[in-house]
XYZ file of C-alpha atoms in Angstrom:
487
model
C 10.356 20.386 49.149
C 10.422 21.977 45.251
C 9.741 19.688 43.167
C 11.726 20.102 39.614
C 8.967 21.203 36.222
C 8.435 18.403 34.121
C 10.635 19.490 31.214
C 13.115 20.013 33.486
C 12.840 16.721 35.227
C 12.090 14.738 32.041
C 15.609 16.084 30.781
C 17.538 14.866 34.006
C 15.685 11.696 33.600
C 16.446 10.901 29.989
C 19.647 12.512 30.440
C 20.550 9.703 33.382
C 18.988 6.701 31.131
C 21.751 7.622 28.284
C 24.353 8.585 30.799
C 24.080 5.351 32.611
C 23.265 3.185 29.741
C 26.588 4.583 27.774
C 28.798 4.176 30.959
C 27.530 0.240 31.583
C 27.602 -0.483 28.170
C 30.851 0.425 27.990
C 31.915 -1.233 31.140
C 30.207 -4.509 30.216
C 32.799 -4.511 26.873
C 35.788 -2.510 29.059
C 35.689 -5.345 31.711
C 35.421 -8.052 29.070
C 38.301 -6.582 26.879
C 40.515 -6.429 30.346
C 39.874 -10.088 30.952
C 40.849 -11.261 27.800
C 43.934 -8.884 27.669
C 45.354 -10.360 31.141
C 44.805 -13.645 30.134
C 46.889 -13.337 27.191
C 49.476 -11.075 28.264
C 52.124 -11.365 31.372
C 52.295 -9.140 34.702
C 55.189 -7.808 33.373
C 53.543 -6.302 30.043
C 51.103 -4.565 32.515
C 54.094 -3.442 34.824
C 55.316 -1.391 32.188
C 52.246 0.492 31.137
C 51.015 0.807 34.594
C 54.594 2.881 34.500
C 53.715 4.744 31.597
C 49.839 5.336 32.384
C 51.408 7.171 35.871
C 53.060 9.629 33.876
C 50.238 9.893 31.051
C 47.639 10.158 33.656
C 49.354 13.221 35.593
C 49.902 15.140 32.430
C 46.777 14.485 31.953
C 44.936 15.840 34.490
C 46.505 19.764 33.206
C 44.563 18.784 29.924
C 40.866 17.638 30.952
C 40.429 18.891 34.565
C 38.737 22.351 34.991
C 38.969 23.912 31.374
C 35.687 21.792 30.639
C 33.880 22.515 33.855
C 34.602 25.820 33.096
C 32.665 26.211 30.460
C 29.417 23.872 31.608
C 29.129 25.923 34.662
C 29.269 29.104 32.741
C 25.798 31.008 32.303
C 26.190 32.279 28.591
C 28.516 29.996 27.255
C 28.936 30.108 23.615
C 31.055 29.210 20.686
C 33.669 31.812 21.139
C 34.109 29.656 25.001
C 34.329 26.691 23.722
C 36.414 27.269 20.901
C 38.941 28.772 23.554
C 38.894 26.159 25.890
C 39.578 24.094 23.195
C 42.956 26.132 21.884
C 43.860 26.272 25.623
C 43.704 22.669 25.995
C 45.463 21.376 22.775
C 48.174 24.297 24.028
C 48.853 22.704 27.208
C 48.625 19.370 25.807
C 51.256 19.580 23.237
C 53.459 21.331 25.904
C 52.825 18.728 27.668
C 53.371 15.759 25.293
C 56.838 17.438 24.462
C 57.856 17.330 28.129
C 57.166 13.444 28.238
C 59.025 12.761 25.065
C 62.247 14.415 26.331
C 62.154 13.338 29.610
C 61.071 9.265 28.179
C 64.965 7.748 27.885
C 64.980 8.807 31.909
C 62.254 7.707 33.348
C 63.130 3.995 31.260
C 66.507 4.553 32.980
C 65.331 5.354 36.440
C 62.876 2.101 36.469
C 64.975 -0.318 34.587
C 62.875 -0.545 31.887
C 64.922 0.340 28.544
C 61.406 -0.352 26.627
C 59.788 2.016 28.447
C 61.128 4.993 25.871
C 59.250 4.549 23.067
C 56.007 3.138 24.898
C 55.728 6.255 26.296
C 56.382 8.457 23.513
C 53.781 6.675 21.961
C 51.306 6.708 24.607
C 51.761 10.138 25.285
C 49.682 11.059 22.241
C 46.863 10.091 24.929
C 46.900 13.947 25.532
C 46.332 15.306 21.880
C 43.020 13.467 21.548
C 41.804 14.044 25.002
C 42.251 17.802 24.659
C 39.841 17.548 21.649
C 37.444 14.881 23.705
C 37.322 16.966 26.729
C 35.774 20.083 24.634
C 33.379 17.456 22.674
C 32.061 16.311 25.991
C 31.861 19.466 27.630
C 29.254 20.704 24.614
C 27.370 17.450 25.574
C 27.488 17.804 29.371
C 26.090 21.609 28.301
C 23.031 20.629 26.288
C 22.364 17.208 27.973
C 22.091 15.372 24.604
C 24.072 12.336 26.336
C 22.749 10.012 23.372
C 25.595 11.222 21.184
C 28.229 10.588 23.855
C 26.141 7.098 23.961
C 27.123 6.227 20.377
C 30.817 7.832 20.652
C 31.924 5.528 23.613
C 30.229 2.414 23.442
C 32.016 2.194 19.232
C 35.146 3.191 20.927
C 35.122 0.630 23.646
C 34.110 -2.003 20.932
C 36.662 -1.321 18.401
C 39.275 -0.529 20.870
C 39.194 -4.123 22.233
C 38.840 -5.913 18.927
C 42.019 -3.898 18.137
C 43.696 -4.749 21.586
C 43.259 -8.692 21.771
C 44.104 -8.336 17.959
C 47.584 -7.295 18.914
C 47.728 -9.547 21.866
C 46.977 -12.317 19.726
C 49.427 -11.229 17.462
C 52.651 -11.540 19.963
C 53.013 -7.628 20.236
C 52.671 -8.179 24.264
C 52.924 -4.397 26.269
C 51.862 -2.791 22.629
C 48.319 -4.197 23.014
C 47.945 -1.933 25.210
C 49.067 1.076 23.351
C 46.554 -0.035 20.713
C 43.939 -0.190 22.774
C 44.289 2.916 24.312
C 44.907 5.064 21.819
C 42.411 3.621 19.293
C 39.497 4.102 21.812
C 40.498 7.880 21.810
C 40.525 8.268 18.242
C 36.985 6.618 17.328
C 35.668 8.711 20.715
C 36.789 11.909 19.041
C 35.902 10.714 15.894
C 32.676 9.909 16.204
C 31.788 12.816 18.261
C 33.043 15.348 15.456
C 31.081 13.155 13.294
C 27.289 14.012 15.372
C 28.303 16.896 17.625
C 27.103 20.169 17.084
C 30.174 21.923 17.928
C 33.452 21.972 15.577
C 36.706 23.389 16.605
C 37.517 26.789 14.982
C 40.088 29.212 14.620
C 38.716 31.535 18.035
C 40.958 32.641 20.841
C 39.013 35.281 23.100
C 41.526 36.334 26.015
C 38.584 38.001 28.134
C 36.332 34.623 27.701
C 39.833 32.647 28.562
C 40.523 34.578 31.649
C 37.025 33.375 32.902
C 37.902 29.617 31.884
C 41.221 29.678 33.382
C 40.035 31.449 36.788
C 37.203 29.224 36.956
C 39.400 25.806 35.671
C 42.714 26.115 37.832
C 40.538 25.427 41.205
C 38.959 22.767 39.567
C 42.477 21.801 38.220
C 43.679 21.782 41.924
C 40.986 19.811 43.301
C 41.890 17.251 40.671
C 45.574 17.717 40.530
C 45.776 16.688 44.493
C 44.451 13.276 44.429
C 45.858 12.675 41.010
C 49.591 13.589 42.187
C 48.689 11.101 45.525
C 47.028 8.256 43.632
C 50.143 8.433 40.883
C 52.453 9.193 43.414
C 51.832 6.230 44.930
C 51.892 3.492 41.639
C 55.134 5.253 41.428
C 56.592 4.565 44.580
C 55.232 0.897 44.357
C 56.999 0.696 41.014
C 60.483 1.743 42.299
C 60.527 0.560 45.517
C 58.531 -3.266 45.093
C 59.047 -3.588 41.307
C 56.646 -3.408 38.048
C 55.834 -7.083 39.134
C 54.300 -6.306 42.601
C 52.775 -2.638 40.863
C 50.780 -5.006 38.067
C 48.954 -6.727 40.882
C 48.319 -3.975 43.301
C 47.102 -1.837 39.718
C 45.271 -5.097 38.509
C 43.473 -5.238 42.288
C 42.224 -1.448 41.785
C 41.792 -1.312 38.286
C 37.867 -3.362 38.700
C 36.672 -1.540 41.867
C 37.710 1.588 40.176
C 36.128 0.945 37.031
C 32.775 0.360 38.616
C 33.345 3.570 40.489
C 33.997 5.638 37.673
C 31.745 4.041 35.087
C 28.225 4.956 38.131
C 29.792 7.705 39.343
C 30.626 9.693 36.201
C 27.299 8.473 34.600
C 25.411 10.115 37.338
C 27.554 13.491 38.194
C 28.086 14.603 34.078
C 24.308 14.952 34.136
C 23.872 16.386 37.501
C 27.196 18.552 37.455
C 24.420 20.784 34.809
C 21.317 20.116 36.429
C 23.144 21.671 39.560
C 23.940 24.744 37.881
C 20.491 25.440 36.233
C 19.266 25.573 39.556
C 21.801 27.088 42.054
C 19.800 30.247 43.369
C 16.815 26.946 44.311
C 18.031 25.907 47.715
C 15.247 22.834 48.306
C 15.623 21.978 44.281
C 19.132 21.548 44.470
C 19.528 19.746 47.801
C 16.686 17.821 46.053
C 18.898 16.761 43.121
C 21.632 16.029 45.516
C 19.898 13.295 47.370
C 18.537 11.631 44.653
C 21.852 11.284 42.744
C 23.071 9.780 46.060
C 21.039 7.628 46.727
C 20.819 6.136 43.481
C 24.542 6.206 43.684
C 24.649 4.191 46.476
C 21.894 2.125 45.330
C 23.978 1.384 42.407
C 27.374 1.488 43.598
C 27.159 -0.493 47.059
C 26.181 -4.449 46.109
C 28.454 -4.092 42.888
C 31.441 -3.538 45.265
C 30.446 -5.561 48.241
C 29.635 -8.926 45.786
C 32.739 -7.993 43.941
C 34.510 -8.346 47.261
C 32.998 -11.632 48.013
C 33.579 -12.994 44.695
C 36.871 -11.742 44.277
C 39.260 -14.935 44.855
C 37.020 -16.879 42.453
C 36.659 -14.139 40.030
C 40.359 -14.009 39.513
C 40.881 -17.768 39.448
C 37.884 -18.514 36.618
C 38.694 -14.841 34.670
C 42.276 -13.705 34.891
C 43.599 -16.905 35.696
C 45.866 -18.062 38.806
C 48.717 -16.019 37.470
C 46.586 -12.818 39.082
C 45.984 -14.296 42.248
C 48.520 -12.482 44.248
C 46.246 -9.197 43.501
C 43.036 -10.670 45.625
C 43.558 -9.004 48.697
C 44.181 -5.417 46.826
C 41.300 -6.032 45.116
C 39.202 -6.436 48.130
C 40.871 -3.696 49.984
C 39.904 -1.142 47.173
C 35.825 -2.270 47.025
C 35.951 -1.406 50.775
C 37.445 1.830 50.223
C 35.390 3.098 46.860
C 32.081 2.123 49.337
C 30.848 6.217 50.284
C 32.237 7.339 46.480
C 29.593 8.631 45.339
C 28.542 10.732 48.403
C 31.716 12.365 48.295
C 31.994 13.317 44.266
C 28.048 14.650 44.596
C 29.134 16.677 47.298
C 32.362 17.840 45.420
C 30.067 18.467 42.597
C 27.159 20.332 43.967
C 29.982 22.522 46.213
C 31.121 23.670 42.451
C 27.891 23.743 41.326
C 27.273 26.511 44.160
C 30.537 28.408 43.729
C 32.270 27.054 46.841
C 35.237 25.595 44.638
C 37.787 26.561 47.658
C 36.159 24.199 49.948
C 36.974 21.000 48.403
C 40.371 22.529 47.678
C 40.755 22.251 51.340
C 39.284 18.888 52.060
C 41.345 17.141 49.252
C 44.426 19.135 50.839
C 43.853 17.438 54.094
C 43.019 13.877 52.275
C 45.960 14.147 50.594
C 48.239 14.341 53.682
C 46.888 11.541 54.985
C 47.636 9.912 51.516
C 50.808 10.819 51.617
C 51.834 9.753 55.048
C 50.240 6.494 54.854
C 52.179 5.828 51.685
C 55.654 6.864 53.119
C 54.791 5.060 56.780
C 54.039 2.017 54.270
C 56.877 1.774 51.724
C 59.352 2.879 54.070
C 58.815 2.383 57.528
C 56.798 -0.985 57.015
C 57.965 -1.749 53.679
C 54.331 -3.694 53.290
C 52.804 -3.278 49.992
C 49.505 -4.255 52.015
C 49.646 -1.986 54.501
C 49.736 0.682 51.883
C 46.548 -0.048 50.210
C 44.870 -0.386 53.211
C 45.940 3.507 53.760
C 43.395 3.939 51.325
C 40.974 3.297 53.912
C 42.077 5.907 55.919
C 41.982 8.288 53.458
C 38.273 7.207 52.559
C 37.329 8.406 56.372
C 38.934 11.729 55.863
C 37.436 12.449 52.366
C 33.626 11.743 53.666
C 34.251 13.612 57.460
C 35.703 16.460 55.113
C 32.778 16.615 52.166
C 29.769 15.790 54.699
C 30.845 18.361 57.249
C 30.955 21.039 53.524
C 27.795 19.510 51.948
C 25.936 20.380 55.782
C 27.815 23.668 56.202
C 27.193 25.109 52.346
C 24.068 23.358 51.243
C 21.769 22.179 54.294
C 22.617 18.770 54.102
C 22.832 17.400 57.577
C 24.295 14.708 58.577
C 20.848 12.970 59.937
C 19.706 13.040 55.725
C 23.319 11.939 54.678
C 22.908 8.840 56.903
C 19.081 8.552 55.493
C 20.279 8.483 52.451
C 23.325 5.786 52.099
C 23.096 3.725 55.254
C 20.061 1.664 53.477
C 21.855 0.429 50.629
C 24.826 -0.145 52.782
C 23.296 -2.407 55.101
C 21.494 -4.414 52.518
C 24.819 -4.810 50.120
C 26.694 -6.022 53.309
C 24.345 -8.773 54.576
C 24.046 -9.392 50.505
C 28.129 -9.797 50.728
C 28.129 -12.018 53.759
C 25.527 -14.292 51.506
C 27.429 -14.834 49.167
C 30.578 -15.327 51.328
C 29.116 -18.110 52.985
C 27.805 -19.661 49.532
C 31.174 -19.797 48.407
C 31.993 -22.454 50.750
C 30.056 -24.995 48.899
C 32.345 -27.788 47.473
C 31.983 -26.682 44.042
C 34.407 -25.856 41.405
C 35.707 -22.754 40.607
C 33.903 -21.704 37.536
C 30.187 -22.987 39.074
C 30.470 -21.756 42.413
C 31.356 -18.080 40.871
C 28.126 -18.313 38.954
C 26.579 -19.602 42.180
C 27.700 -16.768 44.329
C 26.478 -14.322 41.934
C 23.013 -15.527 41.446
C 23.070 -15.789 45.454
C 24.549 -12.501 45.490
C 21.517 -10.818 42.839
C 18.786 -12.950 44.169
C 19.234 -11.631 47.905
C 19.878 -8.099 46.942
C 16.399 -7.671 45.254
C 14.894 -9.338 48.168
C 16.624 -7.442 50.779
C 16.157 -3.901 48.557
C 12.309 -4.663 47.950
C 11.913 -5.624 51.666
C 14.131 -2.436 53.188
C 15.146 -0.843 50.658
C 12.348 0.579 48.277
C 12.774 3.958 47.714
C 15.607 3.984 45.481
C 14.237 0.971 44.172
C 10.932 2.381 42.930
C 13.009 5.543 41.894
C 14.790 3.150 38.869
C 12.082 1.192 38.575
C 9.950 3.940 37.425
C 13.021 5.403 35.959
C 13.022 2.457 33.667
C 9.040 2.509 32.865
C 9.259 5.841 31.603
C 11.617 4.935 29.292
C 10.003 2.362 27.936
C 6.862 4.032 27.807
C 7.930 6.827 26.598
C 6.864 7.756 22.637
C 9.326 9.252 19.929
C-alpha cells in the first residue's frame, strides 16, 4: 500500500491532534454546561426549545450544508470563492430568518405554546452567525490550520455556559437557552475573524457561484434528507405526545449524539481535505479511509457502549430523577450511533471522489425507512419507544447502503470493513457487559457510577492492549509525536 510523504502525513497528524483536542475540549465543557442547565431548569423549558431548535435546525441545514464543502473540495479555490459562498450564505440565511419570523405566532399556535413566538424569533438569529461561521471554517478545513478553530470553540463553549447557567440562575428558565446558544455563535465568529486569514468582502463572482451551488445542492440534499427525517420526527413527537414526552426522548439523544458528532466531525473536517489532495491515489486514499475508521471506532465504540451501561445511574447522580423517564431513549440511541463513523467516512470519501449521487441515493432509501418507522410508531402503535427504536432500523440500512458504495466506488470490501470495526466492537461490548454487571454492587448512586466507570476504563485498556492494538499503537504514537514534537 502507498504510504502518505511525511509533510503530508505530519499535516493529517497535527491536523487530527487539534481537531480532536478542540472537539473534546469542547465536549468536556458542552456536557458539563448541559448538566448543570437540566438540573436547574424544568422538562418543560427544554420542550419548548427542542420546538424551536426543530425549526432552527432545518433552516439551517440551507445555510451550512454544501456551500462550504463546495469550496474545500474545490482545486483552485481562492478569495473571490470564498467571498461568494459567503454572500450566498448570508443571502439564504436572511431569507431564511424572515420566513421563521412570519411564520413564529403559528407554529406557537399549532403547539400550544403562546411563548414560543418570540423564542423563536430570537433564536432564529442562529442562522446569521452560522452563515458567517460556516465560511470561517471552511478557510480552516482548506488550509488545515485547525489550531485557530481550537481557540474559537473551546472560548465559545466556555463563555457560552458561564452565560447560560448565569441566566438559569437568574430565573429566566427557556431563555437560558437562547443565551447560550446564541452567545457561543457570536464568540465562535468572533474569535475566528479575530485570527483567520480570510475576511468577508464585497465579491460576488456568478461563474465561481455556479460551481459552489452545482457542487453544494447535492451536498445540500444529502444533508437535507436526514435533517427533514430526524426533525420531522421531534416534530411529530412534539404534537402528537407533547413537549413533555419530546424533552426526554431529545434529552435521551442529545449525549449519544454529542459524542457522535464531537469524534466524528473531529476526524472527517480533517480527512474531508486530506481526501481531496489525494483523489487520483487509489491505495493512498483507501489508506486514509481505514485509518480514520478505525480510529473512529476505536474512539467512538466504548464511549457509547459504557454510556449505555451507565446510563440509569448517570441520569440519577447528573440530571437528577426528574430525567429518568429518558433512560431507555438514551440507551436506544448509543446502540444506534455504534457503525457512525463508518458510514460518515464513507459519505465523505464518496464526495471526496466525486460520487456525490451515490449517497444521495442511500440517504433516499434510509430515509424511507425513517419515515415509515416514525408513522408505523406514532400512529399505528402510538409508542414513543417503538419509535426510537426505528432508529435502529434505519442504522442497518445506512451501513448495508454506504458499505455496499464504499466497496463498489473505492475498493473497500466488505472483508477490510469488518477488519476494521469488528475489533473495537467486540472489545467495547464485553467492556459494556463489565460494567453492567458492576453496577449491581449495593452501592449508592453517586459511588457505584464512579465505580462502573473506572471498571468500564480499566477493562477497555486491557481488552484493547490484549486484542485490540493496532488502533491502539496508532494514538499512542499519535500522542508521542506530539509531545515530542519541537516548535
Amino acid at each position: 500500500m502507498a504510504k502518505d510523504s511525511p509533510r503530508r502525513g505530519d499535516g493529517i497528524a497535527s491536523g487530527l491532534f487539534w481537531s480532536f483536542g478542540e472537539r473534546m475540549s469542547a465536549q468536556a465543557v458542552a456536557t458539563l454546561v448541559a448538566m448543570l442547565l437540566a438540573r436547574l431548569l424544568d422538562p418543560a423549558d427544554y420542550g419548548m426549545i427542542s420546538v424551536v431548535t426543530v425549526f432552527v435546525s432545518l433552516c439551517n441545514i440551507f445555510v451550512t450544508s454544501g456551500l462550504g464543502t463546495a469550496v474545500v473540495r474545490k482545486p483552485d479555490a481562492g478569495p473571490a470563492d470564498f467571498n461568494t459562498a459567503f454572500w450566498l450564505s448570508l443571502g439564504l440565511a436572511a431569507v431564511l430568518y424572515g420566513l421563521l419570523f412570519w411564520a413564529a405566532p403559528a407554529i406557537g399556535r399549532f403547539y400550544g405554546l403562546p411563548a414560543l413566538t418570540a423564542v423563536m424569533r430570537v433564536m432564529g438569529l442562529r442562522l446569521i452567525l452560522a452563515a458567517l461561521n460556516n465560511i470561517q471554517r471552511a478557510g480552516v478545513q482548506r488550509e488545515m490550520v485547525f489550531r485557530r478553530y481550537f481557540a474559537a470553540s473551546l472560548l465559545g463553549t466556555v463563555l457560552s455556559g458561564v452565560a447560560g447557567v448565569a441566566a438559569a440562575l437568574g430565573g429566566l428558565g427557556v431563555w437560558a437557552l437562547v443565551i447560550q446558544s446564541l452567545s457561543n455563535l457570536t464568540v465562535h465568529a468572533g474569535v475566528l475573524l479575530a485570527v483567520g486569514r480570510w475576511r468577508p468582502r464585497f465579491q460576488f463572482c456568478p461563474a465561481r457561484a455556479r460551481y459552489i451551488v452545482s457542487f453544494g445542492w447535492k451536498v445540500l440534499a444529502a444533508d437535507l434528507v436526514p435533517g427533514l427525517q430526524q426533525n420531522g420526527r421531534s416534530l411529530i413527537v412534539g404534537k402528537v405526545f407533547g413537549s413533555a414526552e419530546l424533552a426526554f426522548y431529545d434529552q435521551g439523544s442529545k449525549y449519544p449524539a454529542l459524542l457522535v458528532d464531537n469524534v466524528n466531525s473531529s476526524i472527517n473536517s480533517v480527512m474531508l481535505p486530506a481526501y481531496a489532495r489525494v483523489q487520483d491515489d487509489p491505495e493512498a486514499l483507501l489508506g486514509m479511509l481505514r485509518r480514520s475508521i478505525r480510529m473512529g471506532m476505536f474512539l467512538l465504540g466504548p464511549m457509547l457502549v459504557g454510556f449505555a451501561a451507565v446510563a440509569e445511574n448517570f441520569v440519577r447522580v447528573v440530571l437528577t430523577d426528574k430525567w429518568l423517564p429518558c433512560v431507555p431513549f438514551l440507551q436506544i440511541f448509543c446502540a444506534s450511533c455504534l457503525t457512525r463513523p463508518l458510514e460518515t467516512c464513507c459519505h465523505k470519501i464518496l464526495l471526496a471522489v466525486g460520487r456525490e449521487a451515490a449517497p444521495l441515493r442511500i440517504i433516499g432509501a434510509v430515509n424511507l425507512t425513517a419515515v415509515a418507522t416514525v408513522l408505523a410508531a406514532a400512529f399505528w402503535f402510538h409508542s414513543i419507544l417503538l419509535m426510537a427504536l426505528g432508529n435502529l432500523l434505519v442504522t442497518l440500512v445506512s451501513l448495508a447502503g454506504f458499505m455496499a458504495a464504499s466497496s463498489r466506488y473505492v475498493g473497500y470490501r466488505l472483508g477490510r470493513q469488518m477488519e476494521d470495526i469488528l475489533p473495537s466492537l467486540a472489545v467495547s461490548a464485553l467492556m459494556g457487559v463489565l460494567a453492567g454487571l458492576a453496577g449491581r454492587l449495593p452501592l449508592e448512586p453517586l459511588p457505584l457510577l464512579g465505580v462502573q466507570m473506572g471498571v468500564g476504563v480499566v477493562s477497555y485498556g486491557v481488552l484493547s492492549a490484549r486484542f485490540n492494538r493496532g488502533p491502539l499503537d496508532e494514538m499512542r504514537a499519535l500522542a508521542a509525536r506530539r509531545l515530542h514534537k519541537t516548535p
